[in-house]
Tab-separated table of C-alpha atoms and ligand atoms in Angstrom:
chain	number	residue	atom	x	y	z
M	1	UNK	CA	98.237	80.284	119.917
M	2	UNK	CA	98.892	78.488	116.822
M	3	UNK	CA	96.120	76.438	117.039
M	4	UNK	CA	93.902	79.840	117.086
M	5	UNK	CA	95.463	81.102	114.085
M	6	UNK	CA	94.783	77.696	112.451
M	7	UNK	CA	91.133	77.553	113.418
M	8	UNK	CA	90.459	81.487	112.120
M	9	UNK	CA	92.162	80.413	108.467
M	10	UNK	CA	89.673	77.331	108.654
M	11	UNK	CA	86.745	80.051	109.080
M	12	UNK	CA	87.661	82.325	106.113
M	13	UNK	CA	88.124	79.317	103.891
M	14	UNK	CA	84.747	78.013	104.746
M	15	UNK	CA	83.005	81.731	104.323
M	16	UNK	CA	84.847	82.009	100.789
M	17	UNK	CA	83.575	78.384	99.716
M	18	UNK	CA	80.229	79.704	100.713
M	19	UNK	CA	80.197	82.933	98.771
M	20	UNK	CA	81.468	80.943	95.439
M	21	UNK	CA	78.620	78.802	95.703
M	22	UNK	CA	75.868	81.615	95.691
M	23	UNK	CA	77.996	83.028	92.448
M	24	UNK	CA	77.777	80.021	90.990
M	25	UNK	CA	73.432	79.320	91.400
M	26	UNK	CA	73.351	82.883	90.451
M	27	UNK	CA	74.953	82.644	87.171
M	28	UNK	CA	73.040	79.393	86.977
M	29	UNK	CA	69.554	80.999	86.379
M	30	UNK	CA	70.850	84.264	84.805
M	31	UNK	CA	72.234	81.413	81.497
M	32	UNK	CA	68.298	80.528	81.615
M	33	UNK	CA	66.739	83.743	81.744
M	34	UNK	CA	68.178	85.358	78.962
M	35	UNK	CA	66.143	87.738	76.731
M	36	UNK	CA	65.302	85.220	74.503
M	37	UNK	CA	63.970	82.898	76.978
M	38	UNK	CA	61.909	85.554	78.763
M	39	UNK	CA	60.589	86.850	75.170
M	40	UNK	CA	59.498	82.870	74.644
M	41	UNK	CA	57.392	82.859	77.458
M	42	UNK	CA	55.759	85.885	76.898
M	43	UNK	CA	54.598	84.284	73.647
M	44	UNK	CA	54.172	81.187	75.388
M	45	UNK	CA	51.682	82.883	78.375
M	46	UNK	CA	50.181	84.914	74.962
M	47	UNK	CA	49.267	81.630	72.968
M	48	UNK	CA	49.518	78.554	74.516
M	49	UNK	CA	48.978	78.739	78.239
M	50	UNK	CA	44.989	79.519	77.842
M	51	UNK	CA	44.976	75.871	77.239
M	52	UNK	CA	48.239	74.027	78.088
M	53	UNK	CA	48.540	75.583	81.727
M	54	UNK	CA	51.352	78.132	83.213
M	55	UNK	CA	53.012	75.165	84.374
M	56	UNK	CA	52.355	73.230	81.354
M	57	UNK	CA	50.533	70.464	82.833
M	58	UNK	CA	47.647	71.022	80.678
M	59	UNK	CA	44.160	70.347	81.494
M	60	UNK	CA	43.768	66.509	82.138
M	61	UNK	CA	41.358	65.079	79.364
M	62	UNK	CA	41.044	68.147	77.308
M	63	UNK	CA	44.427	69.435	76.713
M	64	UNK	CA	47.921	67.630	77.150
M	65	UNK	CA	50.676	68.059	79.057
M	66	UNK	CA	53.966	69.933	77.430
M	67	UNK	CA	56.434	67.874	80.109
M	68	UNK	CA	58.230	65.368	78.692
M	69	UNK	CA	56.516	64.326	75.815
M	70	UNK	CA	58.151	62.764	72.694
M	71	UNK	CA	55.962	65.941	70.888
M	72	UNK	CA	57.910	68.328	72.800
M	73	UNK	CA	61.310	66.530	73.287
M	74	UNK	CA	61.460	64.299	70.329
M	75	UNK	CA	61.723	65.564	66.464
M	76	UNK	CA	61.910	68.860	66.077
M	77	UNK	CA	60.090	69.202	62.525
M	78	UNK	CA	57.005	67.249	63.745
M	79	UNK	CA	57.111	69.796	66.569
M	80	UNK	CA	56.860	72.763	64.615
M	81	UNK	CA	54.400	71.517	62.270
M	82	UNK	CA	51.690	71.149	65.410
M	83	UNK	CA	52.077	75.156	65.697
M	84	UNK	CA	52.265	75.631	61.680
M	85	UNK	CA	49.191	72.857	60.973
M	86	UNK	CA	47.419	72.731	64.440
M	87	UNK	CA	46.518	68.895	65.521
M	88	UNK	CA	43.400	67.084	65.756
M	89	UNK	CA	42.626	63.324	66.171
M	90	UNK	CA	43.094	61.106	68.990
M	91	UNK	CA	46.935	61.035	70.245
M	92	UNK	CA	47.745	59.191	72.943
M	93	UNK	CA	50.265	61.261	75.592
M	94	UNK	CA	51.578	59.755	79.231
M	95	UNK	CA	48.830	57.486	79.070
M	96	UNK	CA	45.928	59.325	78.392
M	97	UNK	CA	44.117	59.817	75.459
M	98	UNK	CA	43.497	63.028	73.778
M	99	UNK	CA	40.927	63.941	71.613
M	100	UNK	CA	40.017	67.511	71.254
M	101	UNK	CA	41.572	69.561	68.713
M	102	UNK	CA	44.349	72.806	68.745
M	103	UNK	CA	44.038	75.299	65.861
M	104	UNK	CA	46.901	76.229	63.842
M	105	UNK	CA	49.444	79.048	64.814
M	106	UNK	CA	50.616	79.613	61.140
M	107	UNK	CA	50.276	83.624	61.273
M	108	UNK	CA	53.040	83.905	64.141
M	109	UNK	CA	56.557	84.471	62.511
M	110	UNK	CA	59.022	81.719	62.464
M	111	UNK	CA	61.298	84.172	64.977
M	112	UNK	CA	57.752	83.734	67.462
M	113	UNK	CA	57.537	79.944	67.162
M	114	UNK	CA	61.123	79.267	67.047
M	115	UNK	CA	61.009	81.393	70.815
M	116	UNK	CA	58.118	80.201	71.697
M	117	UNK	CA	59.611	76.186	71.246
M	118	UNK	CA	62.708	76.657	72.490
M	119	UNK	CA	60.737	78.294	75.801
M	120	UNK	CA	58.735	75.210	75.742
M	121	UNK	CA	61.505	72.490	75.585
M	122	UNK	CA	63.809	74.704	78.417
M	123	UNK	CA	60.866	75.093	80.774
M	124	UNK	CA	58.613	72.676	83.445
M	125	UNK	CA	61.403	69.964	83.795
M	126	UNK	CA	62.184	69.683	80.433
M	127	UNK	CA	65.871	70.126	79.337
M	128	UNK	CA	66.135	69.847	75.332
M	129	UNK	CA	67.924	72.185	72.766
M	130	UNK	CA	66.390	75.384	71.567
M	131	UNK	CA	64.743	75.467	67.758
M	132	UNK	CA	66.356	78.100	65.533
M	133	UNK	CA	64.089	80.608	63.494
M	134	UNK	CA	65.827	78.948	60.058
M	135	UNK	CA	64.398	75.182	61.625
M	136	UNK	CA	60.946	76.606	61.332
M	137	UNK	CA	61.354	78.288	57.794
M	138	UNK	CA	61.945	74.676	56.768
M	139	UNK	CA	59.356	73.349	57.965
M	140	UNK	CA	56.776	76.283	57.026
M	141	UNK	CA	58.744	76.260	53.185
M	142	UNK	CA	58.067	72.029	53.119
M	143	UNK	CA	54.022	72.193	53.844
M	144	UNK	CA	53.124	75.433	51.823
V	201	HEC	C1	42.790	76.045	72.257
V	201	HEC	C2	43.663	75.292	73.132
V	201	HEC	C3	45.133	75.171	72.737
V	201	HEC	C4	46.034	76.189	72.529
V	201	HEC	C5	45.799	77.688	72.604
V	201	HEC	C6	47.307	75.536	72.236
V	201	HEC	N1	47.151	74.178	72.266
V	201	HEC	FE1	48.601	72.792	71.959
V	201	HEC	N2	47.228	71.304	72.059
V	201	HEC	C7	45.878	71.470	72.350
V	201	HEC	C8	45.198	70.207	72.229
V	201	HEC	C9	43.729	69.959	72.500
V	201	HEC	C10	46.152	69.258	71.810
V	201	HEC	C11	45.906	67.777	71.490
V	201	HEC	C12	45.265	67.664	70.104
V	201	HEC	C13	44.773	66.268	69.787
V	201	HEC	O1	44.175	65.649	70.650
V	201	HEC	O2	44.981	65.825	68.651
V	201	HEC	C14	47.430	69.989	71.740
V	201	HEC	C15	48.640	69.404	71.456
V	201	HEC	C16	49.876	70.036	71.522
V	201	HEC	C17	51.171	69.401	71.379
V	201	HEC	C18	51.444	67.917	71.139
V	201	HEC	C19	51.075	67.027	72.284
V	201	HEC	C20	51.868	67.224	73.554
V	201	HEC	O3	51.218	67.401	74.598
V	201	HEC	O4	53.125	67.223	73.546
V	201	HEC	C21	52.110	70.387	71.498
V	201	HEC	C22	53.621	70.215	71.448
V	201	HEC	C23	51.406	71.637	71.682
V	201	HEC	N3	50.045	71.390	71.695
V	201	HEC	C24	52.020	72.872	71.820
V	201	HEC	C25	51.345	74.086	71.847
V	201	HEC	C26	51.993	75.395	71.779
V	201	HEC	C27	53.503	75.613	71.724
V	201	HEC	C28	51.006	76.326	71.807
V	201	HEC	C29	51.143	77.830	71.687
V	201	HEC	C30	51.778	78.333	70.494
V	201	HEC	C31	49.732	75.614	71.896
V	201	HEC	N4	49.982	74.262	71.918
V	201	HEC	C32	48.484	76.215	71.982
V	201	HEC	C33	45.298	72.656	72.711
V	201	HEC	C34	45.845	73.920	72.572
């Protein structure tokens, strides 16, 4: 009899352990998908994907991948200048070399970019820090 009781305890504790887990994934992807995030890619799907991909693989030869590249992950001002100035030249990304050109995104405002970055660096495996609206006035204020 008191082994019973023992073994029915053991089952509650397990089904508890259980439901905290399921809280805890849940409140893992509701911290991602907060407004801003969502209004990032919706900018992101607006501008960018035509060319870099939904998944932001790109288009291999024509247009580079947005996963882990020093572009996306590395300094943040040389990031936000490709959207202010557009790029064009050959760059070199995982390997492959680039060579076509992207126009500039200058006439978005720096709340749109700064969204539209930080969607960038917290989406398709990457994991950096968002850029703030006041990183791109900076950078905007430096090359005008
Ligand atoms: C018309 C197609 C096109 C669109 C639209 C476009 N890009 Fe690009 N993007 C390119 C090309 C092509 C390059 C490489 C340019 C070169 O070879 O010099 C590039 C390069 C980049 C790079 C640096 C290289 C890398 O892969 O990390 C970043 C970052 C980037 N784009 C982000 C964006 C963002 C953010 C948007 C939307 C606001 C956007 N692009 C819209 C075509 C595009």
């Amino acid at each position: 009899m008191g082994f019973v009781m023992f073994f029915i305890a053991g089952c509650r504790n397990e089904n508890s352990k259980i439901h905290s887990t399921d809280i805890t994934v849940e409140k893992k992807n509701a911290k991602i998908e907060t407004p801003e995030y969502l209004e990032g890619k919706k900018y992101f799907n607006q501008y960018c994907m035509a060319c870099h991909m939904q998944d932001g693989m790109g288009v291999p030869g024509m247009n580079p991948p947005l996963v882990k590249t020093s572009w996306v992950l590395g300094d943040k001002a040389r990031l936000i200048g490709v959207v202010l100035n557009g790029l064009s030249g050959d760059i070199e990304i995982n390997g492959e070399l680039y060579s076509n050109s992207m126009g500039s995104f200058a006439t978005l405002e720096d709340k749109e970019i700064a969204l539209v970055l930080s969607y960038v660096r917290q989406s398709f495996g990457n994991d950096a820090g968002p850029v703030t609206q006041e990183e791109v006035a900076k950078v905007r204020a430096s090359i005008k």
